[in-house]
Short mmCIF file of C-alpha atoms and ligand atoms in Angstrom, two decimals:
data_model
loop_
_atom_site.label_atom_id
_atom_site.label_comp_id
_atom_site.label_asym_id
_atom_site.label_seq_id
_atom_site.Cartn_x
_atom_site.Cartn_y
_atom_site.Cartn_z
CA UNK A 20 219.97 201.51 -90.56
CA UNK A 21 220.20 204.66 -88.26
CA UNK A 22 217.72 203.91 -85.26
CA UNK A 23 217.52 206.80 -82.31
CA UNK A 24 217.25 205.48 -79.22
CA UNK A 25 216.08 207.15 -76.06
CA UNK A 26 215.50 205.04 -72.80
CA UNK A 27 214.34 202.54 -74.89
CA UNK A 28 215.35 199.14 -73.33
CA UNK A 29 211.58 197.95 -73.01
CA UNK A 30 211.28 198.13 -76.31
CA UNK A 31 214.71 197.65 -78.06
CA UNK A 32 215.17 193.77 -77.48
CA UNK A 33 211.77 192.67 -79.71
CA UNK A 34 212.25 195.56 -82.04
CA UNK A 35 215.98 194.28 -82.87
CA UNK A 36 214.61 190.45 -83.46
CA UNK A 37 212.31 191.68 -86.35
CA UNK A 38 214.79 194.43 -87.87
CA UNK A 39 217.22 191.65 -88.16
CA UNK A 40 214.96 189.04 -89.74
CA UNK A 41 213.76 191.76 -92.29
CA UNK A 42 217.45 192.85 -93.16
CA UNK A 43 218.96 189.50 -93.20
CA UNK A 44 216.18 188.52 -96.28
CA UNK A 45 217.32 191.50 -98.35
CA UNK A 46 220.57 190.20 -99.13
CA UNK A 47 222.16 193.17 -98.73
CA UNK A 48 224.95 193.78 -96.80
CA UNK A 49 224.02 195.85 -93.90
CA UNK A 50 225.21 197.79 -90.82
CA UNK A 51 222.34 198.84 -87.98
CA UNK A 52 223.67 202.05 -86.32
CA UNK A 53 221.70 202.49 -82.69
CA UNK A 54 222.36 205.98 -81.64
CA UNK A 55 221.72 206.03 -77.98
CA UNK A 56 220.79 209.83 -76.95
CA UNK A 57 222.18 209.58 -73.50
CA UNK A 58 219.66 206.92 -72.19
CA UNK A 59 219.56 206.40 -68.29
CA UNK A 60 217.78 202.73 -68.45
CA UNK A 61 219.00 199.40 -69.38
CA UNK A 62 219.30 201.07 -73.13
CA UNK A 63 223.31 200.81 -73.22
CA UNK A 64 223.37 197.41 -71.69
CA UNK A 65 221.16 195.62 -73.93
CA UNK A 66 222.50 197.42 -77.23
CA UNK A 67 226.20 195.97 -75.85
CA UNK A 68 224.74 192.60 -74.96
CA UNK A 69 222.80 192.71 -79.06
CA UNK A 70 226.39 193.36 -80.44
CA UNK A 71 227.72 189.63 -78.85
CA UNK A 72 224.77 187.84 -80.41
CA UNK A 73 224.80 189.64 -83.38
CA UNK A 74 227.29 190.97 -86.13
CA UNK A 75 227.11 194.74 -87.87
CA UNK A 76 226.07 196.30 -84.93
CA UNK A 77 227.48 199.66 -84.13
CA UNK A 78 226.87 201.68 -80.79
CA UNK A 79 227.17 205.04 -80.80
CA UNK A 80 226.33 206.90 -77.90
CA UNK A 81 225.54 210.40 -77.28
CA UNK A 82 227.34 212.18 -73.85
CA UNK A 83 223.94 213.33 -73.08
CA UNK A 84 220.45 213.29 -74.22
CA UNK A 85 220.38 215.85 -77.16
CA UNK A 86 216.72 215.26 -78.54
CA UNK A 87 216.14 212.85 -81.75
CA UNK A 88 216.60 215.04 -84.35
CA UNK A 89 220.70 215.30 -82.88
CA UNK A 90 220.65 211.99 -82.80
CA UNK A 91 219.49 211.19 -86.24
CA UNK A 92 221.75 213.60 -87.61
CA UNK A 93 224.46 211.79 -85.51
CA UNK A 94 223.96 208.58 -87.17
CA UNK A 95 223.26 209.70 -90.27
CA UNK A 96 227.01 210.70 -90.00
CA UNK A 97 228.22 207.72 -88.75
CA UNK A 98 226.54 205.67 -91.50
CA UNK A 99 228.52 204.18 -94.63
CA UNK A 100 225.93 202.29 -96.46
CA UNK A 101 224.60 203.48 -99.97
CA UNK A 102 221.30 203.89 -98.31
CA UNK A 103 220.36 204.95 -94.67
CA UNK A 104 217.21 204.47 -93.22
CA UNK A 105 215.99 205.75 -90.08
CA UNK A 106 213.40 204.71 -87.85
CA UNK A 107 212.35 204.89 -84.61
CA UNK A 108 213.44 201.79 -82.05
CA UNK A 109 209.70 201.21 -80.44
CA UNK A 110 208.59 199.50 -83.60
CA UNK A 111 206.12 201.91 -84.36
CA UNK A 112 207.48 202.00 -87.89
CA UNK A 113 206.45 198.65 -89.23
CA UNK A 114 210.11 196.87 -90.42
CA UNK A 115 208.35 194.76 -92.97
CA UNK A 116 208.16 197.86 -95.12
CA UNK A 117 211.82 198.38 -95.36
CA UNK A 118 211.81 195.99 -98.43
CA UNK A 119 209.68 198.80 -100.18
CA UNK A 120 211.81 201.17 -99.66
CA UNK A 121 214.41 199.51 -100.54
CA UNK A 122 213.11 198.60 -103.91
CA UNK A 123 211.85 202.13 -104.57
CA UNK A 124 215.78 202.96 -103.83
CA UNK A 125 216.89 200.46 -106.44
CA UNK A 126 214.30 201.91 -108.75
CA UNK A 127 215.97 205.26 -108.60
CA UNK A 128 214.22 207.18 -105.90
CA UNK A 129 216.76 209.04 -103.84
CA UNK A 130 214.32 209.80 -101.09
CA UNK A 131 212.12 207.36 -99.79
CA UNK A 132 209.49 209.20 -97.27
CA UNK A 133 207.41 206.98 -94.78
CA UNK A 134 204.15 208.53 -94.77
CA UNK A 135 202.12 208.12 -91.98
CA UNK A 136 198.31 207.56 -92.47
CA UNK A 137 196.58 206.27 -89.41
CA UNK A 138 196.20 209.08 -86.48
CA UNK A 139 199.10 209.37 -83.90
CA UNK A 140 197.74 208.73 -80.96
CA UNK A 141 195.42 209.49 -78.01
CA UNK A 142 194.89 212.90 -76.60
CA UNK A 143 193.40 216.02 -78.27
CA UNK A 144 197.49 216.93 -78.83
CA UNK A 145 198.84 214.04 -80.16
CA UNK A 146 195.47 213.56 -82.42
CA UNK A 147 194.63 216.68 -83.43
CA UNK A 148 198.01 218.66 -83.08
CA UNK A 149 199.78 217.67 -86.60
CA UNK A 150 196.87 218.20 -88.59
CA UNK A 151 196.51 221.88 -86.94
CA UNK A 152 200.21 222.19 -87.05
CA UNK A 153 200.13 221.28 -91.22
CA UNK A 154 197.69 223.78 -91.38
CA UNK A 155 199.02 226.80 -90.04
CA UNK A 156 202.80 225.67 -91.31
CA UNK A 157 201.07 226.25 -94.54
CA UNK A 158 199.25 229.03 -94.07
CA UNK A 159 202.24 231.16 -92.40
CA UNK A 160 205.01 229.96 -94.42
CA UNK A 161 203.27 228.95 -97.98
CA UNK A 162 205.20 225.48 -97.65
CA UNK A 163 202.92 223.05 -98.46
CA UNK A 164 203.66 219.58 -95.78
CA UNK A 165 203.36 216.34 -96.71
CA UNK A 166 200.15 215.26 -93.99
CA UNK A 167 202.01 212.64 -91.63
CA UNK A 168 205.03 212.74 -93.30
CA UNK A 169 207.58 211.07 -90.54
CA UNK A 170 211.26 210.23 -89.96
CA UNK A 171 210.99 206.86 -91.37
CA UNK A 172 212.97 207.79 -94.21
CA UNK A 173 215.28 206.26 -96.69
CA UNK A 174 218.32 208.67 -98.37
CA UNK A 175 220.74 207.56 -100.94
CA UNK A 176 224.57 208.05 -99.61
CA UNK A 177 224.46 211.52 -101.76
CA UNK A 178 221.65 212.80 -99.81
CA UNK A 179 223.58 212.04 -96.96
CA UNK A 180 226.63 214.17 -97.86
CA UNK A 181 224.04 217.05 -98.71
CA UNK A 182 222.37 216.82 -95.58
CA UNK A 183 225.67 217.03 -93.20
CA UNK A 184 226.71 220.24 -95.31
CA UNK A 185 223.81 222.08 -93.54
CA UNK A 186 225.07 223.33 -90.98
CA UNK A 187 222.59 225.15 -88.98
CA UNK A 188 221.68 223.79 -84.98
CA UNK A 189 218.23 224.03 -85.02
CA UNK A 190 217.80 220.83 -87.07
CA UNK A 191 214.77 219.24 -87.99
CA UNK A 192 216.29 216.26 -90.25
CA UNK A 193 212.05 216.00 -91.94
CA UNK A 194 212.05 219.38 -92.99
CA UNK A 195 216.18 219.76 -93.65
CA UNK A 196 215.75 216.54 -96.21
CA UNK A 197 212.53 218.35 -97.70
CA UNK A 198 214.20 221.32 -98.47
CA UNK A 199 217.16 219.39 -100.04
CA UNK A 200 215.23 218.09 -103.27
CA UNK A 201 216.19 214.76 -105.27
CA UNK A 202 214.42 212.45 -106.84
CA UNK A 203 211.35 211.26 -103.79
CA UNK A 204 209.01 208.48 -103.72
CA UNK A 205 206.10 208.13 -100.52
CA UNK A 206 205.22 204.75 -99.08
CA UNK A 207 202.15 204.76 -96.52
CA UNK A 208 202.34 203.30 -93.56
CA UNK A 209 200.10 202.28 -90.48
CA UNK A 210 202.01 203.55 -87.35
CA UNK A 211 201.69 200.17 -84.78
CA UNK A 212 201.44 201.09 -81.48
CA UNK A 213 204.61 201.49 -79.20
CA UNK A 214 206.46 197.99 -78.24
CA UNK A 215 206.72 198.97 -74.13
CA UNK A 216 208.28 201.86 -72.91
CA UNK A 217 206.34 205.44 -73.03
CA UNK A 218 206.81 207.86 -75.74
CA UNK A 219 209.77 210.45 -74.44
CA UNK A 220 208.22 213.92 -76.46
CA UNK A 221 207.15 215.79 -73.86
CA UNK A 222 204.54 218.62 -74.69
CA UNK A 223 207.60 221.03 -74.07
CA UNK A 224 209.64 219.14 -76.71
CA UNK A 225 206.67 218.90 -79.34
CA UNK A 226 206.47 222.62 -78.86
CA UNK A 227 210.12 223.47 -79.32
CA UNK A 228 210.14 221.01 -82.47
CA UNK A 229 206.95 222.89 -83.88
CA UNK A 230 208.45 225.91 -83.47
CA UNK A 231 211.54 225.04 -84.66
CA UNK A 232 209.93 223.98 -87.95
CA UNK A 233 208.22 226.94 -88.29
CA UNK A 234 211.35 229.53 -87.64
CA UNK A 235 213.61 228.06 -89.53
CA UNK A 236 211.66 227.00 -92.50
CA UNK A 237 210.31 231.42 -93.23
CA UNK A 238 210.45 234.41 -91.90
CA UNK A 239 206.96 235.19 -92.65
CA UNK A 240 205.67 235.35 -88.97
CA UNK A 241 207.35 238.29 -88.96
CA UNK A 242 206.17 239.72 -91.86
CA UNK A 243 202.66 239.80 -90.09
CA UNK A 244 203.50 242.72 -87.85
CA UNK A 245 204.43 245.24 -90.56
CA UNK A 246 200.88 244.32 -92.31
CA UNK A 247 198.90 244.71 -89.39
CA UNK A 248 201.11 248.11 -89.26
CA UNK A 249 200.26 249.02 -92.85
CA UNK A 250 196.56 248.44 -91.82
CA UNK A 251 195.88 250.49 -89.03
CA UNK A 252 198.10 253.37 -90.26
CA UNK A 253 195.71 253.27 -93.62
CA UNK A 254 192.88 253.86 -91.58
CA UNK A 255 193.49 255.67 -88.66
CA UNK A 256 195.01 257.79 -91.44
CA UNK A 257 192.02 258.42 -93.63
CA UNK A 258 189.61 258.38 -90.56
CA UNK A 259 191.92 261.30 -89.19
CA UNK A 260 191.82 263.18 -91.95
CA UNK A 261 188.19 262.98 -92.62
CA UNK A 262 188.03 264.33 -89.14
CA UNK A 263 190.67 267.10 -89.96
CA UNK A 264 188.44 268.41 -92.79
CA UNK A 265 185.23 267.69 -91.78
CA UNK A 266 184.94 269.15 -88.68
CA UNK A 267 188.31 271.37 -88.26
CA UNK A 268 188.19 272.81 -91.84
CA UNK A 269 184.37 272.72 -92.72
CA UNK A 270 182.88 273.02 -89.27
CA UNK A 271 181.10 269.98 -88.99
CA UNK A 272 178.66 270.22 -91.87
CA UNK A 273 177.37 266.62 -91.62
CA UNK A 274 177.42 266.84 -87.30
CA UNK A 275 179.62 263.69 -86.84
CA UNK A 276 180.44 265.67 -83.35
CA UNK A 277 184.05 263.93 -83.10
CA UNK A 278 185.14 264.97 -79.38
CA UNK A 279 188.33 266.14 -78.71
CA UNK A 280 189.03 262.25 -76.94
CA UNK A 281 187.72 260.81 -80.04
CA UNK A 282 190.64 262.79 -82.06
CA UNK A 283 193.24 261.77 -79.11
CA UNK A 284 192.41 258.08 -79.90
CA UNK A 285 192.67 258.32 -83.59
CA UNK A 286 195.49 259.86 -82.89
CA UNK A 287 197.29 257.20 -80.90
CA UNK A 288 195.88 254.42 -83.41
CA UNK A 289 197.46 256.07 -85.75
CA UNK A 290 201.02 255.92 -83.67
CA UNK A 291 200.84 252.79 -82.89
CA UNK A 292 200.34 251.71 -86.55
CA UNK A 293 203.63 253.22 -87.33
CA UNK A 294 205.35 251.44 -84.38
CA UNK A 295 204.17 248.38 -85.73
CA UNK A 296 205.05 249.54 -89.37
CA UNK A 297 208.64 250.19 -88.06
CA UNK A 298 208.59 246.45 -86.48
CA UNK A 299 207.78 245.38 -90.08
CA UNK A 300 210.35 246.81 -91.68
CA UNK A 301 212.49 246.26 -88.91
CA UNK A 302 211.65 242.75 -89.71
CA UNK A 303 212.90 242.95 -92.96
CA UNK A 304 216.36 243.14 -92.00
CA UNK A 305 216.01 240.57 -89.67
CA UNK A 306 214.40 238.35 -91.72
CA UNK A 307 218.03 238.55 -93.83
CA UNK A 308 219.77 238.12 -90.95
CA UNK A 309 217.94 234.90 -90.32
CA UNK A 310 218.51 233.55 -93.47
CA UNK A 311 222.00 234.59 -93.61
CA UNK A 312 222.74 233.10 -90.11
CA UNK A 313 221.61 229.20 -91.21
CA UNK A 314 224.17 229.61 -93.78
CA UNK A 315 222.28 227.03 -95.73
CA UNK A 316 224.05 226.48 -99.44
CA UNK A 317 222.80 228.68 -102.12
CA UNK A 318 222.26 225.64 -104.16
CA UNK A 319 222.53 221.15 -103.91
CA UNK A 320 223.97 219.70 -106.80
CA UNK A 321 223.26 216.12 -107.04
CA UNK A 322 226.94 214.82 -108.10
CA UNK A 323 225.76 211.89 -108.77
CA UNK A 324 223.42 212.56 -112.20
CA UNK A 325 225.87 215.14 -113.22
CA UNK A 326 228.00 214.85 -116.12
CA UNK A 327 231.11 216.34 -116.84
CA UNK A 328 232.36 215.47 -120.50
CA UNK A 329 235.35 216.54 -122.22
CA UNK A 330 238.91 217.53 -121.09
CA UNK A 331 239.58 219.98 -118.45
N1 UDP B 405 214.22 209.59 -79.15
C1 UDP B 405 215.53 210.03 -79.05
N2 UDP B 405 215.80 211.09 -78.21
C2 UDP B 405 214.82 211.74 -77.51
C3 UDP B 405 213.48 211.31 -77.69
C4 UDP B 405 213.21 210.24 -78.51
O1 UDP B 405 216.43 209.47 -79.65
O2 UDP B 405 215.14 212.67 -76.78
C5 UDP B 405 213.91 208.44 -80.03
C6 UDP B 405 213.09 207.34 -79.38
O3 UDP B 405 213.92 206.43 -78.71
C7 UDP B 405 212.38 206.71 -80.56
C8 UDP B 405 212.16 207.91 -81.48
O4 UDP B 405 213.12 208.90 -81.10
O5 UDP B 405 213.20 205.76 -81.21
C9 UDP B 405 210.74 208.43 -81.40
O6 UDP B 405 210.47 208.83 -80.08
P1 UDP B 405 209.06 208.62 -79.37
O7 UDP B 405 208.56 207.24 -79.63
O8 UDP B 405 209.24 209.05 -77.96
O9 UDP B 405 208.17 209.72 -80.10
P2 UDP B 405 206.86 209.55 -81.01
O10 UDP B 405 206.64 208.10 -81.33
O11 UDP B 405 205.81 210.16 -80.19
O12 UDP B 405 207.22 210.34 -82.23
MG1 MG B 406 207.20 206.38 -80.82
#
């Protein structure tokens, strides 16, 4: 179990009771990672005091707070189990599903998605901001998102060595596992409502995590320039040369009376569309850059349903 915790000593204490109960009925042998991302409250203390009272217990603790998606990644490299699942420590992921996706794991399913379908909250953001999110992350990037799909997660150990290969620093562990592959299963879930303690996602943070998602997953956004370019050149283009013919060459036969400011302005339509042109193509070679500098793998084999036969 890989659970990020941040300032979450309200919560921690009853969340730990049930996790335990849950993971002690499985039979399996276990290890619950808490990955404290630099708390400042009681978060350290109670996690220490946990470890006395119970065994397989690791602390690992961050030197400062680094956001969740460091400190997933963080314990998803500390982990040794066959399977790692993460959830969140305010026991808004229900624990009595972990059974699920455990069985879905021993069914073959490499990744095991928690899929949240109840709405996340109050507040026009936290209620209406996904589902506008999923909607434009689609519409600019042509990556279809799973609606509510959330960090409650389960990945097979293989995953795992996949996942730390990426190396880029602008991780979002969701959309890094997504673009991974393997062999997925979904299990929906009702989010519960936080166990004490106030959600730390600040609007700021939700912001840098959207746009996160959205830079790193396609370059598209910057596509849009050089099409808005290739539109206004078109036409201020053919209006300009309408105007060239009809009225400079012809003498006005059908009076469209174009003033001499009128031209000016077509004119400077027509130079700004091949700024913004330029920015497109400009954008181009960026857009290469970009990819080249997240120096993801050109490829994920899955070692473990390939087959080598023969000598070699
Ligand atoms: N968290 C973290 N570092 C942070 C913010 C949050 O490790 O900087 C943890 C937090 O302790 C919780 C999980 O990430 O276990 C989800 O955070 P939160 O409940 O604040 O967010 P929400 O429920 O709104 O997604
Ligand atoms: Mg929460």
């Amino acid at each position: 179990m890989v659970i990020p915790a941040y300032n979450e000593a309200e919560a921690l204490p009853a969340f730990h009771i049930k996790l335990y109960d849950v993971l002690k009925n499985t039979n399996l042998t276990f290890e619950i990672i808490y990955c404290d991302d630099g708390s400042v409250d009681d978060t350290p203390k109670i996690i220490k005091s946990l470890q006395k009272d119970y065994s397989n217990i690791n602390y690992v603790r961050l030197s400062r707070n680094f956001g969740k998606e460091a400190a997933l990644t963080a314990g998803i490299a500390e982990a040794k189990g066959d399977a790692i699942i993460t959830m969140d420590a305010d026991s808004q992921h229900p624990v009595d599903l972990i059974p699920e996706f455990i069985a879905k794991w021993q069914s073959g399913a490499q990744v095991v998605i928690g899929i949240r379908v109840n709405p996340s909250g109050k507040g026009l953001l936290k209620n209406s901001g996904p589902k506008i999110f999923n909607k434009l992350f689609k519409a600019i990037t042509g990556q279809a998102v799973n609606i509510g799909s959330s960090d409650f997660r389960l990945i097979d150990r293989s995953v795992q060595s996949a996942f730390l290969e990426l190396p880029e620093n602008n991780r979002v562990t969701r959309s890094l596992i997504d673009w991974l592959g393997f062999d997925r299963e979904y299990i929906e879930f009702n989010a519960n409502d936080r166990d004490g303690g106030s959600p730390s996602y600040t609007r700021n943070m939700l912001f840098k995590l959207a746009t996160d998602s959205f830079i790193s997953s396609s370059p598209r956004p910057l596509y849009m320039f050089g099409w808005v370019g290739i539109f206004i050149t078109s036409c201020s283009l053919l209006l300009g040369l309408a105007v060239i013919i009809e009225q400079l060459i012809m003498n006005d036969p059908l009076s469209w009376k174009f003033t001499g400011n009128a031209m000016l302005g077509i004119l400077i339509v027509f130079l700004v569309g091949i700024v913004l042109l330029s920015l497109g193509l400009l954008s181009l070679y960026v857009s290469h850059i970009h990819t080249l500098s997240k120096r993801r793998p050109l490829y994920v084999i899955d070692r473990s349903k390939s087959i080598h036969s023969g000598k070699n």
